[in-house]
Coordinates of N, CA and C and ligand atoms in Angstrom, one line a residue:
M1 N 52.6 21.4 79.3 CA 51.8 21.5 78.6 C 52.4 20.7 77.4
R2 N 51.4 21.1 76.2 CA 52.0 20.1 74.9 C 52.2 21.4 73.7
I3 N 53.0 21.5 73.0 CA 52.7 22.1 71.7 C 53.3 21.9 70.8
D4 N 51.9 22.0 70.5 CA 52.1 21.2 68.0 C 52.8 22.3 67.3
V5 N 54.0 22.3 66.4 CA 54.0 23.3 65.8 C 53.4 22.7 64.8
L6 N 53.0 23.3 63.3 CA 52.5 22.6 62.5 C 53.0 24.2 61.3
T7 N 54.2 23.0 60.1 CA 55.4 23.9 59.8 C 55.4 23.0 58.3
L8 N 56.2 23.4 57.2 CA 56.7 23.0 55.7 C 58.0 22.8 56.5
F9 N 59.2 23.1 57.3 CA 59.9 23.0 57.6 C 60.3 22.2 59.0
P10 N 59.8 21.2 59.5 CA 59.9 20.9 60.7 C 61.6 20.5 61.3
E11 N 62.0 20.3 59.7 CA 64.0 19.7 60.4 C 64.6 21.5 60.4
A12 N 63.6 22.4 60.5 CA 64.2 23.3 60.5 C 63.8 24.1 62.1
L13 N 62.8 23.5 62.7 CA 62.5 24.1 64.2 C 62.7 23.1 65.3
E14 N 63.3 21.8 64.6 CA 63.3 20.9 65.9 C 64.5 20.9 66.7
P15 N 65.7 21.6 65.9 CA 66.9 21.6 66.4 C 66.8 22.4 67.7
Y16 N 66.1 23.4 67.0 CA 66.3 24.7 68.2 C 65.1 24.2 69.6
F17 N 64.8 23.8 69.3 CA 63.4 22.7 70.6 C 64.2 22.3 71.2
G18 N 65.1 21.6 70.4 CA 66.2 20.2 71.3 C 67.0 21.0 72.1
A19 N 67.4 22.1 71.5 CA 68.7 22.7 73.0 C 68.1 23.6 73.9
S20 N 69.4 23.9 74.5 CA 69.3 24.9 75.5 C 68.1 25.0 76.5
I21 N 67.7 25.9 77.0 CA 65.9 26.2 78.0 C 64.9 24.8 77.5
I22 N 64.8 24.9 76.3 CA 63.4 24.3 75.7 C 64.2 23.1 75.6
G23 N 65.2 22.7 75.1 CA 65.6 21.3 75.2 C 65.3 20.5 76.7
R24 N 65.8 21.6 77.5 CA 66.0 20.7 79.3 C 64.6 20.8 79.8
A25 N 63.3 21.6 79.1 CA 62.5 21.8 79.8 C 61.6 20.6 78.9
Q26 N 61.8 20.2 78.2 CA 61.3 18.9 77.2 C 62.1 18.1 78.0
A27 N 63.3 17.3 78.1 CA 63.8 16.5 79.2 C 63.1 16.3 80.5
A28 N 62.7 17.8 80.5 CA 62.2 17.3 82.6 C 60.4 17.3 82.3
G29 N 60.0 16.9 81.1 CA 59.1 16.4 81.0 C 57.8 18.0 81.0
V30 N 58.4 19.2 81.5 CA 57.7 20.7 81.7 C 56.6 20.9 80.4
V31 N 57.4 20.3 79.4 CA 56.7 20.7 77.9 C 57.1 19.5 76.9
T32 N 55.7 19.0 76.3 CA 56.6 17.9 74.8 C 56.1 19.2 73.6
I33 N 56.8 19.1 72.7 CA 57.0 19.7 71.4 C 57.1 18.7 70.1
R34 N 55.6 18.8 69.0 CA 56.0 18.1 68.2 C 55.6 19.0 67.1
C35 N 56.6 18.5 66.0 CA 56.6 19.1 64.5 C 56.0 18.7 63.8
T36 N 54.8 19.2 63.5 CA 54.5 17.8 61.8 C 54.5 18.5 60.9
D37 N 54.8 18.0 59.5 CA 55.1 18.6 58.2 C 53.4 18.8 57.6
I38 N 53.2 20.0 57.3 CA 52.1 19.9 56.4 C 51.7 19.3 55.4
R39 N 52.8 19.3 54.7 CA 53.0 18.8 53.5 C 52.6 17.1 53.5
A40 N 52.6 16.5 54.9 CA 52.5 15.4 54.8 C 51.0 14.9 54.5
F41 N 50.1 16.2 54.3 CA 48.8 16.3 54.7 C 47.9 16.8 53.1
A42 N 49.4 16.8 52.0 CA 48.6 17.5 50.8 C 48.5 16.3 50.1
P43 N 47.8 16.5 49.0 CA 47.1 15.6 48.2 C 47.6 15.1 47.1
G44 N 47.6 14.2 46.8 CA 48.3 13.9 44.6 C 49.9 13.5 45.3
R45 N 50.0 13.4 44.3 CA 51.3 13.1 43.8 C 52.3 14.0 44.1
H46 N 52.4 15.3 43.8 CA 53.0 16.8 43.9 C 52.8 17.1 45.3
K47 N 52.2 16.5 46.1 CA 52.1 17.2 47.6 C 52.0 18.8 47.4
K48 N 50.9 19.2 46.7 CA 51.2 20.6 46.5 C 50.9 21.3 48.1
V49 N 50.7 22.4 48.2 CA 50.5 22.8 49.7 C 50.0 24.5 49.1
D50 N 50.4 25.3 48.3 CA 50.3 25.8 47.4 C 49.9 26.5 46.1
D51 N 48.9 27.4 46.0 CA 48.6 27.9 44.4 C 48.5 29.5 43.9
R52 N 48.2 29.5 42.8 CA 47.9 31.0 42.6 C 46.6 31.4 43.1
P53 N 46.9 33.0 43.3 CA 45.8 33.2 43.9 C 44.9 33.6 43.1
F54 N 43.4 33.2 42.9 CA 42.1 33.6 42.6 C 41.9 35.5 42.4
G55 N 41.6 35.5 41.0 CA 41.6 37.0 40.3 C 43.0 37.6 40.4
G56 N 44.3 36.6 40.3 CA 45.3 37.0 39.7 C 46.7 37.8 41.0
G57 N 47.7 38.4 40.4 CA 48.6 38.7 40.9 C 49.7 37.9 41.7
P58 N 50.6 38.2 41.9 CA 52.2 37.6 42.3 C 51.8 36.9 43.7
G59 N 52.5 35.4 43.7 CA 53.0 35.0 44.6 C 51.8 33.9 44.8
M60 N 52.1 33.1 45.6 CA 51.5 31.4 46.1 C 50.4 32.3 47.4
V61 N 49.5 30.6 47.3 CA 48.5 30.9 48.7 C 48.7 30.0 49.0
M62 N 49.0 29.9 50.6 CA 48.6 27.9 51.2 C 47.3 28.2 51.3
M63 N 47.4 26.8 50.6 CA 45.9 26.3 50.4 C 45.2 25.5 51.4
C64 N 43.7 25.2 51.7 CA 42.9 25.2 53.0 C 43.2 23.6 53.2
P65 N 42.8 22.4 52.6 CA 42.6 21.3 52.6 C 44.2 21.1 53.3
P66 N 45.3 20.8 53.4 CA 46.4 20.4 53.7 C 46.2 21.2 55.1
V67 N 46.4 22.2 55.5 CA 46.2 22.6 57.0 C 45.1 22.6 57.7
F68 N 44.0 22.3 56.9 CA 42.8 21.7 58.1 C 42.9 20.6 58.2
D69 N 43.4 20.2 57.6 CA 43.6 18.5 57.6 C 45.1 17.9 58.7
A70 N 45.9 19.1 58.5 CA 46.8 18.6 59.5 C 46.6 19.2 61.1
V71 N 45.8 20.0 61.2 CA 44.8 20.3 62.3 C 44.6 19.5 62.6
E72 N 43.3 19.2 62.2 CA 42.8 18.2 62.6 C 43.1 16.8 63.1
H73 N 44.3 16.2 62.4 CA 45.2 15.3 62.5 C 45.6 15.5 64.1
V74 N 45.9 16.7 64.0 CA 47.1 16.5 65.6 C 46.5 16.7 66.9
E75 N 45.0 17.4 66.6 CA 44.4 17.8 67.2 C 43.1 16.4 68.1
R76 N 43.3 15.8 67.0 CA 43.0 14.2 67.8 C 43.8 13.3 68.6
E77 N 45.2 13.8 68.4 CA 46.0 12.7 69.2 C 46.4 13.2 70.6
D78 N 45.2 14.1 70.8 CA 45.3 14.7 72.3 C 44.1 15.2 72.8
L79 N 43.4 15.0 73.5 CA 41.6 14.8 74.0 C 42.0 16.6 74.7
T80 N 42.6 17.4 74.7 CA 43.0 18.5 75.4 C 42.8 19.4 74.5
P81 N 41.6 20.1 74.2 CA 41.8 21.3 73.5 C 42.7 22.3 72.9
A82 N 43.2 22.1 71.9 CA 44.5 23.4 71.9 C 43.8 24.8 71.2
T83 N 44.4 25.6 72.0 CA 44.8 27.3 71.6 C 45.7 27.3 70.3
R84 N 44.6 28.0 69.1 CA 45.9 27.6 67.8 C 45.8 28.9 68.1
V85 N 46.9 28.9 67.4 CA 47.8 30.1 66.9 C 48.2 30.3 65.2
L86 N 47.7 31.2 64.8 CA 48.1 31.6 63.5 C 49.7 32.2 63.1
L87 N 50.7 32.7 63.2 CA 52.2 33.4 62.9 C 51.7 33.9 61.3
T88 N 51.4 35.4 61.5 CA 51.5 35.6 60.2 C 51.9 37.7 60.6
P89 N 52.1 38.2 60.2 CA 52.4 39.5 60.1 C 51.5 40.7 60.4
Q90 N 50.3 39.8 59.8 CA 48.3 41.0 60.2 C 48.5 40.6 61.8
G91 N 49.0 39.7 62.5 CA 48.4 39.4 64.1 C 48.8 40.5 64.4
E92 N 48.0 40.1 65.7 CA 48.4 41.1 67.1 C 49.7 41.3 67.2
L93 N 50.2 42.4 67.6 CA 51.3 42.0 68.0 C 52.4 41.8 69.2
F94 N 53.0 40.4 69.1 CA 53.3 39.8 70.2 C 54.2 40.2 71.4
N95 N 53.6 40.3 73.0 CA 54.5 40.3 73.8 C 54.5 39.4 74.8
Q96 N 55.3 40.5 76.3 CA 55.1 39.2 77.4 C 54.0 38.9 77.8
E97 N 53.1 40.3 77.5 CA 51.8 40.0 78.4 C 50.9 38.7 77.7
I98 N 51.3 38.4 76.2 CA 50.4 37.2 75.4 C 51.2 36.2 75.7
A99 N 52.6 36.3 76.1 CA 53.2 34.9 76.6 C 52.9 34.4 77.6
R100 N 52.3 34.9 79.0 CA 52.0 34.7 80.1 C 50.6 34.3 80.1
Q101 N 49.9 34.6 79.2 CA 48.6 34.5 78.9 C 48.2 33.0 78.3
L102 N 49.6 32.8 77.5 CA 49.4 31.3 76.6 C 50.2 30.5 77.4
A103 N 51.4 31.1 79.1 CA 51.9 30.3 79.2 C 50.8 29.4 80.2
Q104 N 49.7 29.8 80.3 CA 48.5 29.6 81.1 C 47.6 28.5 80.9
E105 N 48.1 27.7 79.1 CA 47.2 27.1 78.4 C 47.5 25.8 78.7
S106 N 46.9 24.7 78.6 CA 47.9 23.2 78.7 C 48.1 22.7 77.4
R107 N 47.6 23.3 76.1 CA 48.1 23.1 75.2 C 47.7 24.0 74.1
L108 N 48.9 24.4 73.3 CA 48.9 25.3 71.7 C 48.8 24.6 70.6
L109 N 48.5 24.6 69.8 CA 48.8 24.9 68.2 C 49.4 25.8 67.5
L110 N 50.8 25.9 67.3 CA 51.4 27.1 66.1 C 51.3 26.3 65.0
I111 N 50.8 27.4 63.7 CA 50.6 27.2 62.7 C 51.7 28.0 61.6
C112 N 52.3 27.6 61.2 CA 53.7 28.3 59.9 C 53.2 28.9 58.9
G113 N 53.0 29.9 58.3 CA 52.4 29.7 56.9 C 54.0 29.9 56.3
H114 N 54.0 29.6 55.0 CA 55.2 30.4 54.4 C 54.3 30.7 52.8
Y115 N 55.3 31.0 51.5 CA 54.8 31.6 50.9 C 54.6 33.2 51.1
E116 N 53.3 33.5 50.2 CA 53.0 34.9 50.2 C 51.8 35.2 51.3
G117 N 51.1 34.1 51.6 CA 49.9 34.3 52.6 C 49.0 33.0 52.6
F118 N 47.8 33.1 53.2 CA 47.2 31.7 53.7 C 45.8 31.9 53.0
D119 N 45.0 31.3 52.3 CA 43.7 31.3 51.8 C 43.0 31.7 52.9
E120 N 42.4 32.7 52.8 CA 41.8 33.4 54.0 C 40.0 32.2 54.9
R121 N 40.2 31.3 54.1 CA 39.4 30.5 55.1 C 39.9 29.8 56.1
I122 N 41.3 29.8 55.9 CA 41.9 28.9 57.1 C 41.6 30.1 58.5
R123 N 41.6 30.9 58.1 CA 41.4 32.4 59.1 C 40.0 32.0 59.7
L124 N 38.8 32.1 58.8 CA 37.7 31.6 58.9 C 37.4 30.5 59.4
G125 N 38.1 29.2 59.5 CA 37.4 28.1 59.3 C 38.2 27.6 60.7
L126 N 39.2 28.0 61.1 CA 40.0 27.8 62.0 C 40.2 28.4 63.6
Q127 N 39.9 29.3 63.5 CA 39.5 30.8 64.2 C 40.5 30.7 65.1
P128 N 42.2 31.1 64.6 CA 43.1 31.0 65.7 C 43.3 32.1 66.0
R129 N 44.2 32.3 66.8 CA 44.2 33.6 67.2 C 45.9 34.2 66.8
E130 N 45.8 35.6 65.8 CA 46.5 35.4 64.8 C 47.6 36.6 65.6
L131 N 49.3 36.2 65.4 CA 50.0 36.9 65.9 C 51.2 37.0 65.1
S132 N 51.5 38.4 65.6 CA 52.6 38.7 64.6 C 54.2 39.0 66.0
I133 N 55.0 39.0 65.3 CA 56.4 39.0 66.1 C 57.1 40.4 65.8
G134 N 56.7 41.2 65.3 CA 57.0 42.7 64.7 C 56.6 42.9 63.3
D135 N 57.2 44.3 63.2 CA 56.3 44.8 62.0 C 57.7 45.2 60.8
Y136 N 57.9 43.6 60.4 CA 58.7 43.2 59.5 C 58.2 42.0 59.1
V137 N 58.4 41.1 57.7 CA 58.3 40.2 57.3 C 59.7 39.7 57.4
V138 N 59.1 37.8 57.8 CA 60.3 37.2 57.8 C 59.7 36.2 56.5
S139 N 60.0 35.0 56.0 CA 60.1 34.0 55.2 C 59.1 33.2 55.7
G140 N 59.1 33.1 56.7 CA 57.6 32.3 57.1 C 57.5 32.5 58.2
G141 N 56.4 31.4 58.7 CA 56.3 31.3 60.0 C 57.1 31.0 61.1
E142 N 58.3 30.5 60.6 CA 59.1 29.6 61.4 C 59.5 30.3 62.6
P143 N 60.2 31.2 62.6 CA 60.9 31.7 63.2 C 60.2 32.8 64.0
A144 N 58.9 32.9 63.7 CA 57.9 33.7 64.6 C 57.8 32.3 65.8
A145 N 57.3 31.5 65.0 CA 57.0 30.0 66.0 C 58.7 30.1 67.2
M146 N 59.5 30.7 66.7 CA 60.6 29.8 67.5 C 60.4 31.1 68.9
V147 N 60.2 32.2 68.6 CA 60.1 32.9 69.1 C 59.2 33.3 70.5
V148 N 58.0 32.3 70.2 CA 56.6 32.5 70.6 C 57.2 30.9 71.6
V149 N 57.5 30.3 71.1 CA 57.7 28.9 72.2 C 58.4 29.4 72.8
D150 N 59.8 30.3 72.8 CA 60.5 30.1 73.6 C 60.2 31.3 74.7
A151 N 59.3 32.2 74.3 CA 59.3 33.0 75.2 C 57.8 32.4 76.2
V152 N 56.9 31.6 76.2 CA 55.9 31.0 76.6 C 57.0 29.4 77.3
V153 N 57.3 29.1 77.0 CA 58.3 27.9 77.8 C 59.5 27.9 79.2
R154 N 60.2 29.1 78.8 CA 60.8 29.9 79.2 C 59.8 30.1 80.7
L155 N 58.7 30.5 80.7 CA 57.8 30.9 81.4 C 56.9 29.6 82.9
L156 N 57.4 28.7 81.9 CA 56.2 27.4 82.4 C 57.0 26.9 83.7
P157 N 56.6 26.9 85.2 CA 57.0 26.2 86.3 C 57.9 24.8 86.3
G158 N 59.2 25.6 86.5 CA 60.1 24.5 86.2 C 60.8 24.4 84.9
A159 N 60.7 25.5 84.1 CA 61.6 25.4 82.9 C 62.7 26.0 82.7
L160 N 62.6 26.9 84.1 CA 64.1 27.5 84.5 C 64.8 27.3 85.9
G161 N 66.1 26.8 86.0 CA 67.0 26.5 86.6 C 66.6 27.6 88.1
D162 N 67.0 27.2 89.5 CA 67.3 28.3 90.2 C 68.3 29.1 89.7
E163 N 68.7 29.4 89.3 CA 69.6 30.5 89.2 C 68.7 31.3 88.1
E164 N 68.2 31.1 87.1 CA 68.1 31.7 86.3 C 66.6 31.9 86.6
S165 N 66.1 33.5 86.7 CA 64.7 34.0 87.2 C 63.9 34.7 86.0
T166 N 62.9 34.6 86.1 CA 62.1 35.5 85.3 C 61.3 36.7 86.1
E167 N 61.3 36.7 87.2 CA 61.4 37.9 88.2 C 61.7 39.0 87.9
N168 N 63.3 39.7 88.1 CA 63.5 41.0 87.4 C 63.6 41.2 86.3
E169 N 63.6 40.3 85.0 CA 63.8 40.4 84.1 C 62.9 42.1 82.7
S170 N 64.0 42.6 81.9 CA 62.7 43.1 81.0 C 61.5 42.4 81.0
F171 N 60.9 43.7 81.1 CA 59.1 43.7 80.6 C 58.7 43.1 82.1
S172 N 59.3 42.4 82.7 CA 58.8 41.6 84.0 C 57.4 42.9 84.4
E173 N 57.9 44.1 84.9 CA 56.9 44.8 85.7 C 56.8 45.6 84.1
G174 N 56.8 45.6 83.4 CA 56.8 46.9 82.2 C 57.7 47.7 82.0
L175 N 59.2 47.2 83.2 CA 60.1 48.1 82.6 C 61.4 47.8 82.1
L176 N 62.4 48.1 80.8 CA 64.0 47.5 80.8 C 64.5 47.1 82.1
E177 N 65.3 46.7 81.9 CA 65.8 45.8 82.9 C 67.5 46.8 83.2
Y178 N 67.8 46.8 84.3 CA 68.8 47.6 84.8 C 70.5 47.2 84.6
P179 N 71.1 48.0 84.5 CA 72.3 47.7 84.1 C 73.2 46.8 85.1
Q180 N 73.4 45.5 84.7 CA 74.3 44.5 85.0 C 75.8 44.4 85.1
Y181 N 76.6 43.8 86.0 CA 77.9 44.0 86.4 C 78.7 42.6 86.5
T182 N 79.5 42.2 86.1 CA 80.6 41.0 86.8 C 81.7 41.4 86.9
R183 N 82.6 40.1 87.1 CA 83.9 40.1 87.3 C 84.3 40.5 85.9
P184 N 85.8 41.1 85.7 CA 86.7 42.1 87.0 C 86.0 43.5 87.4
R185 N 86.2 43.7 88.5 CA 85.7 45.1 88.8 C 86.0 46.4 88.1
E186 N 87.3 45.9 87.2 CA 87.6 47.3 86.0 C 87.9 46.5 84.6
Y187 N 87.2 47.3 83.8 CA 88.1 46.6 82.3 C 88.1 47.6 81.5
R188 N 89.1 47.5 81.2 CA 89.6 48.6 79.8 C 89.3 50.4 80.5
G189 N 89.5 50.6 81.4 CA 89.0 51.6 82.7 C 88.0 51.5 82.5
M190 N 87.0 50.9 82.5 CA 85.5 50.7 83.0 C 85.3 50.2 84.3
P191 N 85.1 50.9 85.3 CA 85.3 50.6 86.5 C 83.5 50.0 87.0
V192 N 83.0 49.4 87.4 CA 81.5 48.6 88.0 C 81.5 49.9 89.2
P193 N 80.1 50.6 88.9 CA 79.4 51.8 89.5 C 79.8 51.2 91.2
E194 N 80.3 52.3 92.4 CA 80.7 52.4 93.8 C 80.0 51.4 94.0
I195 N 78.3 51.6 94.1 CA 77.6 51.1 94.3 C 76.8 49.9 94.4
V196 N 77.2 49.3 93.2 CA 76.8 47.8 92.9 C 77.9 46.8 93.6
L197 N 78.8 47.1 94.1 CA 79.9 47.0 95.3 C 79.6 47.0 96.7
S198 N 78.6 48.0 97.3 CA 78.7 48.5 98.8 C 78.3 47.5 99.3
G199 N 77.7 46.5 98.7 CA 77.2 45.4 99.7 C 76.2 45.7 100.5
D200 N 75.5 47.2 100.2 CA 74.3 47.8 100.4 C 72.7 47.3 100.2
H201 N 72.3 46.5 100.4 CA 70.9 45.7 99.6 C 70.1 46.8 99.3
A202 N 69.7 47.5 100.0 CA 68.1 48.3 100.4 C 68.6 49.3 98.8
R203 N 70.2 50.0 99.3 CA 70.6 50.8 98.3 C 71.0 50.5 96.9
I204 N 70.9 49.0 96.5 CA 71.4 48.8 95.3 C 69.9 48.9 94.7
E205 N 69.2 47.7 95.6 CA 67.9 47.6 94.9 C 67.3 48.8 94.4
R206 N 67.2 50.6 95.4 CA 66.9 51.9 95.0 C 67.4 52.2 93.8
W207 N 69.0 52.0 93.3 CA 69.7 52.4 92.3 C 69.3 51.9 91.1
R208 N 69.1 50.2 91.2 CA 68.9 49.6 90.2 C 67.0 50.0 89.7
K209 N 66.2 50.4 90.7 CA 65.0 50.9 90.4 C 64.9 51.6 89.4
V210 N 65.8 53.2 89.7 CA 66.4 54.4 89.2 C 66.8 54.1 87.8
Q211 N 67.7 53.2 87.9 CA 68.6 53.0 86.5 C 67.4 52.2 85.4
A212 N 66.4 51.2 86.0 CA 65.4 50.6 85.2 C 64.7 51.8 84.9
L213 N 64.1 53.1 85.4 CA 63.1 53.7 84.9 C 63.6 54.4 84.1
K214 N 64.6 55.0 84.3 CA 65.7 56.2 83.4 C 66.1 55.3 82.1
R215 N 66.0 54.0 82.2 CA 66.7 53.7 81.1 C 65.5 53.6 80.3
T216 N 64.1 53.1 80.6 CA 62.8 53.0 79.7 C 62.3 54.3 79.7
R217 N 62.6 55.3 80.8 CA 62.0 56.8 80.4 C 63.0 56.7 78.6
K218 N 64.2 56.8 78.5 CA 65.0 56.9 77.4 C 65.1 56.1 75.9
R219 N 64.8 54.6 76.4 CA 65.0 54.0 75.5 C 63.3 53.6 74.9
R220 N 62.1 53.3 75.7 CA 60.8 53.2 75.6 C 59.9 54.0 76.1
P221 N 59.9 55.5 75.3 CA 58.7 56.1 76.6 C 57.2 55.6 76.3
D222 N 57.3 54.9 75.5 CA 56.0 53.8 75.6 C 55.4 53.4 76.4
L223 N 56.5 52.6 77.2 CA 56.4 51.6 77.8 C 56.4 52.5 79.4
Y224 N 57.7 53.6 79.5 CA 57.5 54.6 80.7 C 56.0 55.4 80.8
R225 N 55.6 55.8 79.6 CA 54.4 56.3 80.2 C 53.2 55.5 80.6
K226 N 53.1 54.3 80.3 CA 51.9 53.5 81.1 C 52.4 53.3 82.2
I227 N 53.7 52.7 82.6 CA 54.9 52.5 84.2 C 54.2 53.6 85.0
I228 N 54.3 55.1 84.4 CA 54.5 56.3 85.4 C 52.6 55.9 85.7
E229 N 51.8 56.3 84.6 CA 49.9 56.2 84.6 C 49.8 54.7 85.9
A230 N 50.8 53.9 85.8 CA 49.9 52.8 86.7 C 50.4 53.1 88.2
Q231 N 51.8 53.7 88.3 CA 52.4 54.1 89.7 C 53.1 55.4 89.2
P232 N 52.4 56.3 89.7 CA 52.5 57.9 89.5 C 53.8 58.2 90.5
D233 N 53.8 56.9 91.6 CA 54.5 57.4 92.8 C 56.2 57.6 92.5
L234 N 56.1 56.5 91.5 CA 57.8 55.9 90.9 C 58.3 57.0 90.4
L235 N 57.6 58.3 90.2 CA 57.7 59.4 89.3 C 59.2 60.5 90.4
R236 N 58.6 60.4 91.7 CA 59.5 60.8 92.6 C 60.5 60.1 92.7
L237 N 60.7 58.8 92.4 CA 61.9 57.9 92.8 C 62.9 58.3 91.6
V238 N 62.1 58.6 90.1 CA 63.8 59.0 89.1 C 64.0 60.8 89.3
E239 N 62.7 61.0 89.7 CA 63.5 62.6 89.7 C 64.1 63.1 91.2
G240 N 63.8 62.2 92.3 CA 64.7 62.6 93.0 C 65.6 62.1 93.2
A241 N 66.7 61.4 92.0 CA 67.8 60.7 92.0 C 68.9 62.0 91.3
Ligands
ADE301 N1 55.6 35.6 59.1 C1 56.3 36.3 58.1 N2 56.6 37.6 59.0 C2 56.3 37.2 60.2 C3 56.0 38.0 61.3 N3 56.3 39.4 61.3 N4 55.5 37.9 62.5 C4 54.8 36.6 62.7 N5 54.7 35.7 61.3 C5 55.4 36.0 60.3

């Protein structure tokens, strides 16, 4: 997969994409991530990328020309058509299902805004999929781009080692993850539950499923309702426990 990120702060993003799982996935050839500075496409000596809103009001608005030019320039570098994504608090709420959809694409182009917003014609003219990482505002699209890229890249085949798996993670089946333990068996008076030490894999599996269901019911009743609707048999499992 190729991912292009258009941003005013490539230097803020590049170290993250070079480290840990994403860095390793790039080194392994699973994904190539390029950050492009939108300011390089700003006309004039002042390299202006934003301006005051027509009609007045506070703040500055990202201008069309540098954004359109950056998108068109980067898209021309590769024949594969890119799925365009705009990071904005006005977008559709990003989740694991959207991460899975994006992981199927061969090319993504993420556009990070800064300042108070985008000229509306960026939406109209570029027709991006608009994504939000949550109902709060961060200072720019960059943290959101890190979240989206990370969630997508770790789903690509070959991105995670054999030891790491996305199969049993939170949300992989619409449930939060069950509690996990490792050595020591007892720490500061807190023992590991007997059952996970029992060696009885069938019982452990069942216990984990029940714990995941109970945790989801308590912390995320919205997710719990969905999973019970889809798999009503699970109700017997939680209630029998
Ligand atoms: N830019 C600012 N806040 C954002 C959010 N919550 N999601 C995506 N992009 C943003």
